[in-house]
PDB file of C-alpha atoms in Angstrom:
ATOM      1  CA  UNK A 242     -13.278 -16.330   2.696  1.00  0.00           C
ATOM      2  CA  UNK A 243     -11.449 -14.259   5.357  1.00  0.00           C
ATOM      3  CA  UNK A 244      -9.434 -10.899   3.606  1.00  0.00           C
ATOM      4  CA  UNK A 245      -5.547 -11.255   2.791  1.00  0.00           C
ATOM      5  CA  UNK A 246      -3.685 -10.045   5.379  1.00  0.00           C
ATOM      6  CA  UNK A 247      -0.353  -9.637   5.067  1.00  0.00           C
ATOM      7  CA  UNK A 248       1.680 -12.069   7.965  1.00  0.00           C
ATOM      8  CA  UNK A 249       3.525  -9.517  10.926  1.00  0.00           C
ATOM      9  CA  UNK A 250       6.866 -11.083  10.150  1.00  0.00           C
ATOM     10  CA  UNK A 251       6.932 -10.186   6.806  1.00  0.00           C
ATOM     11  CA  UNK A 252       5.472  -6.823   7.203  1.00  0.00           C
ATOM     12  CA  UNK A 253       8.287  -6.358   9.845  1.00  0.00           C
ATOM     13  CA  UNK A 254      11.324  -7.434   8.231  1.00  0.00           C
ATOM     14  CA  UNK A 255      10.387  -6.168   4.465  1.00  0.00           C
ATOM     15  CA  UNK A 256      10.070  -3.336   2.551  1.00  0.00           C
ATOM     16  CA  UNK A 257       6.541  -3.183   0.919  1.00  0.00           C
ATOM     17  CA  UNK A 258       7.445  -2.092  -3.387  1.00  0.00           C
ATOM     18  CA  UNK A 259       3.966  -2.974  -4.713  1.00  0.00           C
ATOM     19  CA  UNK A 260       1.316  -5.336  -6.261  1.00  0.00           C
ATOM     20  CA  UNK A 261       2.185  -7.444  -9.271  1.00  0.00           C
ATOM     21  CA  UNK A 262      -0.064 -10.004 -10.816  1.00  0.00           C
ATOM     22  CA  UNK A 263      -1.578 -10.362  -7.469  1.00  0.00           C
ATOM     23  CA  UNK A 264       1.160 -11.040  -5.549  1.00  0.00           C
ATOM     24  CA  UNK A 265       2.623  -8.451  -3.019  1.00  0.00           C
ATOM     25  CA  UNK A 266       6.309  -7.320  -3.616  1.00  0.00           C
ATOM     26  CA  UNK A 267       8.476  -7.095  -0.744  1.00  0.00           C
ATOM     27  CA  UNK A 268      12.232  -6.403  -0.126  1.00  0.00           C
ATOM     28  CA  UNK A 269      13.757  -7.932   2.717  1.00  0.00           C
ATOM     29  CA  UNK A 270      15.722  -4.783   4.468  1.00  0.00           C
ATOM     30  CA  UNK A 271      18.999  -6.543   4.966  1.00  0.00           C
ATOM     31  CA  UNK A 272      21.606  -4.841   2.855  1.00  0.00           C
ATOM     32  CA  UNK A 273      23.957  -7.920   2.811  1.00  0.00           C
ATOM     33  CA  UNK A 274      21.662  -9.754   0.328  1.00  0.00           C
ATOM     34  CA  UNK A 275      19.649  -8.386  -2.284  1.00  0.00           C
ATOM     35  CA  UNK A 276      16.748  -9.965  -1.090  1.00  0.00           C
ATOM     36  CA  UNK A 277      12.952 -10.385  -2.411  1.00  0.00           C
ATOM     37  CA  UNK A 278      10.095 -11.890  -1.039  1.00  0.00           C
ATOM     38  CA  UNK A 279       6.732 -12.428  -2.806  1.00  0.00           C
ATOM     39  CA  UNK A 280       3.075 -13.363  -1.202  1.00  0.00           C
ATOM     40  CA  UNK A 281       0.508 -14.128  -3.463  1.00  0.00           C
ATOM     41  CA  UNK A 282      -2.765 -12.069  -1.818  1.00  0.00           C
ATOM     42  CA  UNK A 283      -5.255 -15.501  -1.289  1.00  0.00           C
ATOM     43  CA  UNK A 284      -5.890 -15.472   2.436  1.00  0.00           C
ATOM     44  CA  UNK A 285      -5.201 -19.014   3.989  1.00  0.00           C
ATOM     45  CA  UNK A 286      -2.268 -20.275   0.899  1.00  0.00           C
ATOM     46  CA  UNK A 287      -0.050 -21.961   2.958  1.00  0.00           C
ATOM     47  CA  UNK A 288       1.673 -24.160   0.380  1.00  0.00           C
ATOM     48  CA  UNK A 289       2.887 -24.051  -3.238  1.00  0.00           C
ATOM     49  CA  UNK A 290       1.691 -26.833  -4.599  1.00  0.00           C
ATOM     50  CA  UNK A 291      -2.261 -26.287  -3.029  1.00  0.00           C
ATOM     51  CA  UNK A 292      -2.561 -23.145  -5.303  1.00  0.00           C
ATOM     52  CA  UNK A 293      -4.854 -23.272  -7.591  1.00  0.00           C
ATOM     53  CA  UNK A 294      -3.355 -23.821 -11.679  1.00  0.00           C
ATOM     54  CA  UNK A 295      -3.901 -20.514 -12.552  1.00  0.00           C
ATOM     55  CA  UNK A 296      -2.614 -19.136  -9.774  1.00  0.00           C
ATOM     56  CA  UNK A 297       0.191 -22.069  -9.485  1.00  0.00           C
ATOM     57  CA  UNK A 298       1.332 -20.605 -13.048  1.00  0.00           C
ATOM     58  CA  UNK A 299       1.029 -17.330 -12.207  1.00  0.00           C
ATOM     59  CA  UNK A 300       3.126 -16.958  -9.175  1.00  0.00           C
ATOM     60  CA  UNK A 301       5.631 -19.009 -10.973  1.00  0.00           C
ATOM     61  CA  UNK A 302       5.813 -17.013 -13.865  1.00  0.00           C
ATOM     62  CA  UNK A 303       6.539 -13.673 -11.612  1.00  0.00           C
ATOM     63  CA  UNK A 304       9.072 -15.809  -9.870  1.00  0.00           C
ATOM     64  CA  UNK A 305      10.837 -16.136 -13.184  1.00  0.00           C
ATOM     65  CA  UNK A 306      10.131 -12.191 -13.817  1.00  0.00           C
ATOM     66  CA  UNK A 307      11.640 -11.314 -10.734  1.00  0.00           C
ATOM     67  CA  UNK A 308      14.672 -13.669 -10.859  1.00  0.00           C
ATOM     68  CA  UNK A 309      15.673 -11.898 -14.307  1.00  0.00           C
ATOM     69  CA  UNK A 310      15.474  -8.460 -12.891  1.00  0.00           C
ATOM     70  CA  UNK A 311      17.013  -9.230  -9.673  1.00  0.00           C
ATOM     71  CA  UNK A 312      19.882 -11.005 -11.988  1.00  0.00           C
ATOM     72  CA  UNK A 313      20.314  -7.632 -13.999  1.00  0.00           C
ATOM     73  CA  UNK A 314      19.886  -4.819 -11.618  1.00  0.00           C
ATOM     74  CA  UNK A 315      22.480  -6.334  -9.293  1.00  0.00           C
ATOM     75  CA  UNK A 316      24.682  -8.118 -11.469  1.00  0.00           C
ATOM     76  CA  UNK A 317      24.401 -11.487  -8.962  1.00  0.00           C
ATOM     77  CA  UNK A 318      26.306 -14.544  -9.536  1.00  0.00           C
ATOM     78  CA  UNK A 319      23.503 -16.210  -8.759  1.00  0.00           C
ATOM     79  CA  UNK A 320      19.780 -16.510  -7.873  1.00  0.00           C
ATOM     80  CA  UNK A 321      18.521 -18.491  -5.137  1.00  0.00           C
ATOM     81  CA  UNK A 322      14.815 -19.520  -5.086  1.00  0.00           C
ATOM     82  CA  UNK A 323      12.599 -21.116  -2.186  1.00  0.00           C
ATOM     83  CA  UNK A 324       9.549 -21.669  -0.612  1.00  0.00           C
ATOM     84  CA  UNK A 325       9.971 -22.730   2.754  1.00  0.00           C
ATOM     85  CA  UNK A 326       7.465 -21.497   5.225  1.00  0.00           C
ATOM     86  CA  UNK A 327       8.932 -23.831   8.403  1.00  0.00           C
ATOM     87  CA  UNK A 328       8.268 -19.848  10.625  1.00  0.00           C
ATOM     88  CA  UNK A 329       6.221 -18.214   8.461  1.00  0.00           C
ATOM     89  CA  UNK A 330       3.702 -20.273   7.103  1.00  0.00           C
ATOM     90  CA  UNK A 331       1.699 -18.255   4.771  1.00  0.00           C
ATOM     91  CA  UNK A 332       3.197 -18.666   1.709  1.00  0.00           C
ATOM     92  CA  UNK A 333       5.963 -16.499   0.480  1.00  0.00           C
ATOM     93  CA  UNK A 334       8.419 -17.005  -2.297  1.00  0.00           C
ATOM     94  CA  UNK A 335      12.245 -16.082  -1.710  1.00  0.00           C
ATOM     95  CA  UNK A 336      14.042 -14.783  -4.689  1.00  0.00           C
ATOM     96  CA  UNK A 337      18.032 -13.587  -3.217  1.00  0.00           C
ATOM     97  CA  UNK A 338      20.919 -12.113  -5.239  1.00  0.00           C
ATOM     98  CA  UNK A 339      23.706 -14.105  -4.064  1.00  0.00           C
ATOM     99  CA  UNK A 340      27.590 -13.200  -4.588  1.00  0.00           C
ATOM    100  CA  UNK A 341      30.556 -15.153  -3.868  1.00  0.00           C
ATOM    101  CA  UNK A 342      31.553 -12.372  -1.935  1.00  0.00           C
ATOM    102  CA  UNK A 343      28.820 -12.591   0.531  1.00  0.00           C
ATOM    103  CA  UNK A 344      28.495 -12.907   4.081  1.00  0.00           C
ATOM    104  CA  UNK A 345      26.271 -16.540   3.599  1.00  0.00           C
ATOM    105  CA  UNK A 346      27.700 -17.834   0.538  1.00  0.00           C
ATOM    106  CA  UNK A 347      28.081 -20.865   0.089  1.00  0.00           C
ATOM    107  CA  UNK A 348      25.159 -21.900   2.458  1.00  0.00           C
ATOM    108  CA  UNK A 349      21.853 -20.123   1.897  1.00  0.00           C
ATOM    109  CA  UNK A 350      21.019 -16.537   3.663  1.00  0.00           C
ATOM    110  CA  UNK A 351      18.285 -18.126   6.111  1.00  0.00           C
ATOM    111  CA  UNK A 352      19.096 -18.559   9.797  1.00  0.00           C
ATOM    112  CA  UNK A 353      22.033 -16.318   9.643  1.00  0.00           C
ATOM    113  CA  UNK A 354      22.545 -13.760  12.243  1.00  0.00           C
ATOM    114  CA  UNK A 355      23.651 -10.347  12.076  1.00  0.00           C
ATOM    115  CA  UNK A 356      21.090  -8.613   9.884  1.00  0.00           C
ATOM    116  CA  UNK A 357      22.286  -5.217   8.231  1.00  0.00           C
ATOM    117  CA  UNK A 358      19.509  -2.462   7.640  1.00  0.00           C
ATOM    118  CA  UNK A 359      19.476  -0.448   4.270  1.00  0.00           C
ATOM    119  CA  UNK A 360      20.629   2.662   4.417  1.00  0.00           C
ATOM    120  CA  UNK A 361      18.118   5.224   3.188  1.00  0.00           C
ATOM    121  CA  UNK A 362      19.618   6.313   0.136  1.00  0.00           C
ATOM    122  CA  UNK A 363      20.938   2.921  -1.092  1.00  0.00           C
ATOM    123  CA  UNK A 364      17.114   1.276  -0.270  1.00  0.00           C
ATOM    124  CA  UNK A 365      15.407   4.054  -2.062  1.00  0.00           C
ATOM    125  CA  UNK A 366      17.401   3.294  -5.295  1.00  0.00           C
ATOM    126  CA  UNK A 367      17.335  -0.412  -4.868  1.00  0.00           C
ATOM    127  CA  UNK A 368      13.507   0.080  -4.503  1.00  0.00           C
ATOM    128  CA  UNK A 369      13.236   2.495  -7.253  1.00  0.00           C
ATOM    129  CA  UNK A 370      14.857   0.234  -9.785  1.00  0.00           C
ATOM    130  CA  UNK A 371      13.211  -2.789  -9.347  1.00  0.00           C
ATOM    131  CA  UNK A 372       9.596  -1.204  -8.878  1.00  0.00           C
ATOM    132  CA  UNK A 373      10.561   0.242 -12.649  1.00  0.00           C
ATOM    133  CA  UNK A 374      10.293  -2.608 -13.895  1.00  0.00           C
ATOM    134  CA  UNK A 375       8.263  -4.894 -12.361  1.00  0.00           C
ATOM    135  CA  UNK A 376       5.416  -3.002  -9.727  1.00  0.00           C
ATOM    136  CA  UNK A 377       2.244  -2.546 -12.388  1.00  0.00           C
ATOM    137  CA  UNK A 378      -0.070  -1.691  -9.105  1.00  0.00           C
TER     138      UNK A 378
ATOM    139  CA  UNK B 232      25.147 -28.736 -27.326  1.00  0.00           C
ATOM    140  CA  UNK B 233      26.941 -31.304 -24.936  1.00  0.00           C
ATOM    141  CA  UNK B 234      25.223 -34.406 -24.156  1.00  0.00           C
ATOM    142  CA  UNK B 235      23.586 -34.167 -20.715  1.00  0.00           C
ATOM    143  CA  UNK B 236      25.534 -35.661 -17.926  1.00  0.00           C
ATOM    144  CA  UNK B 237      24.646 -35.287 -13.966  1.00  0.00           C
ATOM    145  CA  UNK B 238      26.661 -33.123 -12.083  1.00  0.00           C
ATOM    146  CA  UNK B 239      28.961 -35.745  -9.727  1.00  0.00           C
ATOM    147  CA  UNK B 240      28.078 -34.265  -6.580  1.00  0.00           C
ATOM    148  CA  UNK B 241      24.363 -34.938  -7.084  1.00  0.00           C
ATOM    149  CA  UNK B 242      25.031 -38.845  -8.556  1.00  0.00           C
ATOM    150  CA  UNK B 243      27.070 -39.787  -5.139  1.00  0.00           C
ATOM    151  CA  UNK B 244      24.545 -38.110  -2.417  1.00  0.00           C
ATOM    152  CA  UNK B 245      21.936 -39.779  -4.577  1.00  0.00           C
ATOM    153  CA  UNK B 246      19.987 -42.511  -5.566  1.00  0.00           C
ATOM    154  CA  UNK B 247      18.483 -42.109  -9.287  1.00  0.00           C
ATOM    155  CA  UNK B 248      14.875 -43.291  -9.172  1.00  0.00           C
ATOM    156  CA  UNK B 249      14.144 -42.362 -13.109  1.00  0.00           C
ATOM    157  CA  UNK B 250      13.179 -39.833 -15.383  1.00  0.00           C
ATOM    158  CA  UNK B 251       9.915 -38.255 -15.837  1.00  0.00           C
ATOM    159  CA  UNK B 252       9.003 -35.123 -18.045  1.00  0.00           C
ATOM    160  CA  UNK B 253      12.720 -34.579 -19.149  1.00  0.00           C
ATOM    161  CA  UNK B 254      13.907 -34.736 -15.305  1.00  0.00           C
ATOM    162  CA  UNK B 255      16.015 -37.230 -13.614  1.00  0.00           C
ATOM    163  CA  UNK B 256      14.205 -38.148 -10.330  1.00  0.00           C
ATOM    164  CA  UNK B 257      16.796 -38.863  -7.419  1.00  0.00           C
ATOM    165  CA  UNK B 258      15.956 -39.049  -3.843  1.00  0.00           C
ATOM    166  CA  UNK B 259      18.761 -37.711  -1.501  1.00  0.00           C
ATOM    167  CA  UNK B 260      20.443 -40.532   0.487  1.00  0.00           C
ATOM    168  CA  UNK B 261      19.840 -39.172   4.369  1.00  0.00           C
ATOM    169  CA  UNK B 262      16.559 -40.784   5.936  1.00  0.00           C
ATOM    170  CA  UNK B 263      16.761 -37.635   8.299  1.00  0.00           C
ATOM    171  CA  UNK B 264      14.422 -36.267   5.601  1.00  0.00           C
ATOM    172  CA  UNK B 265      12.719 -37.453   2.364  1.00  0.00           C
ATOM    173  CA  UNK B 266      14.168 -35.233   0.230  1.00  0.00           C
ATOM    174  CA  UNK B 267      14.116 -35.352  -3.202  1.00  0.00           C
ATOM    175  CA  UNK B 268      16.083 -33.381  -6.273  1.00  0.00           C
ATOM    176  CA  UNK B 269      14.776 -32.494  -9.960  1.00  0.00           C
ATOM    177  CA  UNK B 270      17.423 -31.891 -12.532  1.00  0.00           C
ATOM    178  CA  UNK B 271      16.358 -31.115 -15.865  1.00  0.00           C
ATOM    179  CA  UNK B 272      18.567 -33.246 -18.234  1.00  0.00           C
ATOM    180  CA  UNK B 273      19.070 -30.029 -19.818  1.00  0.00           C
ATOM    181  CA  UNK B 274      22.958 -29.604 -20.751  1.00  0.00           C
ATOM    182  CA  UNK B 275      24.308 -26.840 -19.272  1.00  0.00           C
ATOM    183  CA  UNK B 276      21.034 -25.798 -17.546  1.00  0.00           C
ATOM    184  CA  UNK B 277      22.316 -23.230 -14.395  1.00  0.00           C
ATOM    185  CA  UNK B 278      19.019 -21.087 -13.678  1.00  0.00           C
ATOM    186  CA  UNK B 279      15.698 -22.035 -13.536  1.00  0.00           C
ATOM    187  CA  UNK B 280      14.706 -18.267 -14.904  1.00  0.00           C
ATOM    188  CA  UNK B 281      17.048 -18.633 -17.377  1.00  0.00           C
ATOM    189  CA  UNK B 282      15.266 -22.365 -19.132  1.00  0.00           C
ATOM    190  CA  UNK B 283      12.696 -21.504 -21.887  1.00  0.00           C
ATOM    191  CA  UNK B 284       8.801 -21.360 -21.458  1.00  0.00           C
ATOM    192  CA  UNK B 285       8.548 -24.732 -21.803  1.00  0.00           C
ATOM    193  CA  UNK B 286      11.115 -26.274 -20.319  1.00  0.00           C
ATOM    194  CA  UNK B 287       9.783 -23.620 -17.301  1.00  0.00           C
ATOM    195  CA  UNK B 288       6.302 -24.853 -17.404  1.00  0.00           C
ATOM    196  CA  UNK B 289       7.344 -28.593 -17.863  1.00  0.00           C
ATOM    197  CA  UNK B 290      10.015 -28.260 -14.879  1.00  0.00           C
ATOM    198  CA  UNK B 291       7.403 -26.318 -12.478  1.00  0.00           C
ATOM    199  CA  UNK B 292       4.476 -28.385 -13.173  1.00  0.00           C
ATOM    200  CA  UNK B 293       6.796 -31.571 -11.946  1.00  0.00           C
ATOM    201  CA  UNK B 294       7.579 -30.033  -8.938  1.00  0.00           C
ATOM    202  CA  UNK B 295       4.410 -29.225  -7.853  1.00  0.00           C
ATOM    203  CA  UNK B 296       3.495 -33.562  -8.567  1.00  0.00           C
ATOM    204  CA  UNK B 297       6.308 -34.386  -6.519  1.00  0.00           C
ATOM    205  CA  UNK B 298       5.354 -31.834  -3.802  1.00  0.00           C
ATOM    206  CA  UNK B 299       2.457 -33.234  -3.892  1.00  0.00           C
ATOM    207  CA  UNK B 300       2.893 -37.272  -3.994  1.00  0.00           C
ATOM    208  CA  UNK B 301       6.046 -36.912  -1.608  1.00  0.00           C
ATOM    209  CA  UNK B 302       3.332 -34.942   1.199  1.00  0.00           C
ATOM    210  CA  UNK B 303       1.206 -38.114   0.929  1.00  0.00           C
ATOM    211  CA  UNK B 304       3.469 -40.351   0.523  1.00  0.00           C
ATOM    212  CA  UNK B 305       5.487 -38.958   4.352  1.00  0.00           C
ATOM    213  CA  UNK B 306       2.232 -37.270   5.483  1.00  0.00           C
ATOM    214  CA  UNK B 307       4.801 -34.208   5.614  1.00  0.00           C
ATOM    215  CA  UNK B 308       3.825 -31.100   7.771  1.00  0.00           C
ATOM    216  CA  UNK B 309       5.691 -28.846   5.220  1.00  0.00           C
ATOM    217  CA  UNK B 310       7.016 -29.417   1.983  1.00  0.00           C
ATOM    218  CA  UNK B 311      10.426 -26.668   1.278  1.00  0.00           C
ATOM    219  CA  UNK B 312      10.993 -26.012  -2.528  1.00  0.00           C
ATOM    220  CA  UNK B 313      14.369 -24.380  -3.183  1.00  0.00           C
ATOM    221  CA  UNK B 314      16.776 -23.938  -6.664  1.00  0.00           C
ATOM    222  CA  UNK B 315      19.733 -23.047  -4.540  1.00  0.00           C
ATOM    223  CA  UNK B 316      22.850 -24.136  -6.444  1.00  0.00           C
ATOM    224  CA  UNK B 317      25.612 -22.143  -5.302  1.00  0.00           C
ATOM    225  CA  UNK B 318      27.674 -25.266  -4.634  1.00  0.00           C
ATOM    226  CA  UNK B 319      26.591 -27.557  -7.487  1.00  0.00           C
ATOM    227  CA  UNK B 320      25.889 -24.981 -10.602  1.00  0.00           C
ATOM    228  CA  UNK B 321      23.868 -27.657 -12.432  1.00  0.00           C
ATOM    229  CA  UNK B 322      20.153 -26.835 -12.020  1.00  0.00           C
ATOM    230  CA  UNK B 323      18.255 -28.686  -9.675  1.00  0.00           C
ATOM    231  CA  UNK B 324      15.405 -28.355  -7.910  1.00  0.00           C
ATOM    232  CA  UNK B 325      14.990 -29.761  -3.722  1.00  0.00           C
ATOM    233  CA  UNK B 326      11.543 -30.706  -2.630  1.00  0.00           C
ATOM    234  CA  UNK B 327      11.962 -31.672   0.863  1.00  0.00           C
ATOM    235  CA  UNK B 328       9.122 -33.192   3.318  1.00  0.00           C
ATOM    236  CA  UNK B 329       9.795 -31.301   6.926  1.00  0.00           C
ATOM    237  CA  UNK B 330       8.258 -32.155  10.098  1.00  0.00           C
ATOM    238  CA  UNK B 331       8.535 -30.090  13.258  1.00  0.00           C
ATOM    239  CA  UNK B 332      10.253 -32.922  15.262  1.00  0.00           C
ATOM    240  CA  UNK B 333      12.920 -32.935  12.535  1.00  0.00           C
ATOM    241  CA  UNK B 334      17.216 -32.865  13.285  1.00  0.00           C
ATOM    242  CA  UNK B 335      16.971 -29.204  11.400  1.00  0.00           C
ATOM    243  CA  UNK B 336      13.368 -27.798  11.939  1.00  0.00           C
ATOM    244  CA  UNK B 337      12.762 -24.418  11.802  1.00  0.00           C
ATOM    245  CA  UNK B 338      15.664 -24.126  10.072  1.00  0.00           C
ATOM    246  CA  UNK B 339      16.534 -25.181   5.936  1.00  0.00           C
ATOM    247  CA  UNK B 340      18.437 -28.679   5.615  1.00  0.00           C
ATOM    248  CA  UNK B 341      21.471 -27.470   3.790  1.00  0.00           C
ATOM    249  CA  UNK B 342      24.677 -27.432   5.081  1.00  0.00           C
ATOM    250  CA  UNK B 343      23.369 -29.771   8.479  1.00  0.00           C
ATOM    251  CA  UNK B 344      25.785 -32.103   9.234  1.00  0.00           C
ATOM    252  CA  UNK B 345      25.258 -35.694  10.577  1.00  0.00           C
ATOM    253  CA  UNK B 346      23.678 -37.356   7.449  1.00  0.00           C
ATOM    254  CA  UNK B 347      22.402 -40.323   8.087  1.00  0.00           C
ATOM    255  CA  UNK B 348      22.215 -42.825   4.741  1.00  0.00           C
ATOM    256  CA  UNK B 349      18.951 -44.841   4.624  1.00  0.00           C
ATOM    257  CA  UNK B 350      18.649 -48.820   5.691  1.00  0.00           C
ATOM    258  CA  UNK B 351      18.046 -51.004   2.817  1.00  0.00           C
ATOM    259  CA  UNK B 352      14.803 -51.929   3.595  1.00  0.00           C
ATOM    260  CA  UNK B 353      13.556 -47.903   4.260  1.00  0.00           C
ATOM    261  CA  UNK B 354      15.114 -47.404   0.936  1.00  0.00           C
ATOM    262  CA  UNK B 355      13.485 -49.778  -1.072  1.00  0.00           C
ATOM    263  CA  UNK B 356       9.648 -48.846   0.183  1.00  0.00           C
ATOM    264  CA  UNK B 357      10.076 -45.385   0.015  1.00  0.00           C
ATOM    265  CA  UNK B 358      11.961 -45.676  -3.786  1.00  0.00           C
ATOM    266  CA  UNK B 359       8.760 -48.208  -4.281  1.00  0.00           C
ATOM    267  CA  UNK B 360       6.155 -46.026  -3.250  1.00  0.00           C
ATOM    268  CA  UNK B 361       7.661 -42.631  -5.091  1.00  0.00           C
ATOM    269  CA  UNK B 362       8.332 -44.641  -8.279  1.00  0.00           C
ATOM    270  CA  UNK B 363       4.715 -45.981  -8.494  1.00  0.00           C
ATOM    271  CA  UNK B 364       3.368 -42.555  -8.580  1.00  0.00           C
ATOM    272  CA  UNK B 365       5.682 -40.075 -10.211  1.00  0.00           C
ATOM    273  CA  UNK B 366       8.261 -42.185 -12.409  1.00  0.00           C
ATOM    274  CA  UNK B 367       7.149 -42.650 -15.964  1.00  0.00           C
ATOM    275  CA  UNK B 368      10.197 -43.521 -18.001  1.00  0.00           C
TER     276      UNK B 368
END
C-alpha cells in the first residue's frame, strides 16, 4: 500500500490545523466562507461509499463533530456538507459555514471566483478556536 | 411533534420512488443526471449534525447503499454527496451519479439551468431498476 499523501490542491488552497481520528484537518484560506475540508489519511480513497465500515463510520462521525463546532464558533445559518471530488479526486469532505449574507448564498461556494485570503490575525484565531476543540493530534 | 410532510419544492422536482429506513426515496426529475434525494421523514429535521445517533447512523448508512446501487446501476464515474439546503431548509441528502461528458462536469449540479425532465420510458427503467434494489417499504 503506497503512503498517504496529501493531494497538491488541497495542500495549496488549505490551511493544515491537525490530525483527528485519522483524518487530516484543513481550512480552506478563503475568508468569505468559513470553510473546512477533511481527508481521511488511506492512500488511494477516492470515494465515500468504498471506505471501509469502520472507517465509513468514522469519517462520518467527525463530519458531524465538525459541523457542530463550525455551527458554534461562527454562529452560521447554516452548514453545508459534500463530497464531490469531480477535480480533486482523493477524497475530501467539505464542511462550509454559510450566511445569508454571503457572497455564494443561495448557490453553494464551489466554482465561484474571486477567492479572499485570511488575513493573518483573523486565520490565526479562526485556527486557534477550532483546533481547541477538535485537533487531538 | 408535527406530522412529517415533504417540503413542496422537493415533491414537484421529484418523483417519490418509496421509503426505506425512515427515508423517502425520490429521484430528481432531469435525465441530465441520475440524481437522487434522501429526506428523513423526520418533522422538522434541518441539519444532518443536528439528527440523533441513530437517526445519524440510519441516515448515513442509506446513503452510502444508494451511492452504491445508483454507481452500478449508471456505471457512474463519480458519485457527489451533498446536505446543502440553503434553499429548501428541510433535510435532504443529494447523491448524484456524474460523468465527465456531463452538461455541468467539473462543476456541482445546483443552480444549472436547462433541466431536462425524463421520457416516460427512461423513467420507468431507471425507477424499476433503483426500486428493485434499495426500496423496501
Amino acid at each position: 500500500m503506497a503512503n498517504f499523501e496529501l493531494h497538491p490542491r488541497l495542500a495549496q488552497d488549505c490551511h493544515f490545523l491537525g490530525v483527528t481520528q485519522g483524518s487530516q484537518i484543513l481550512l480552506m484560506d478563503d475568508a468569505r466562507f468559513p470553510w473546512m475540508i477533511l481527508v481521511p489519511e488511506i492512500p488511494d480513497a477516492l470515494e465515500l461509499h468504498e471506505l471501509s465500515d469502520a472507517a465509513f463510520a468514522g469519517l462520518t462521525y467527525l463530519v458531524r463533530e465538525t459541523s457542530e463546532v463550525l455551527k458554534r464558533i461562527t454562529e452560521a445559518e447554516k452548514i453545508n456538507v459534500a463530497a464531490l471530488g469531480n477535480q480533486v479526486p482523493q477524497l475530501h469532505v467539505h464542511v462550509v459555514a454559510r450566511f445569508s449574507s454571503d457572497d455564494a448564498w443561495p448557490q453553494p461556494v464551489w466554482g465561484l471566483d474571486g477567492k479572499r485570503p485570511y488575513e493573518k490575525k483573523t486565520l490565526r484565531q479562526l485556527e486557534g478556536e477550532i483546533s481547541k476543540e477538535l485537533i487531538t493530534a
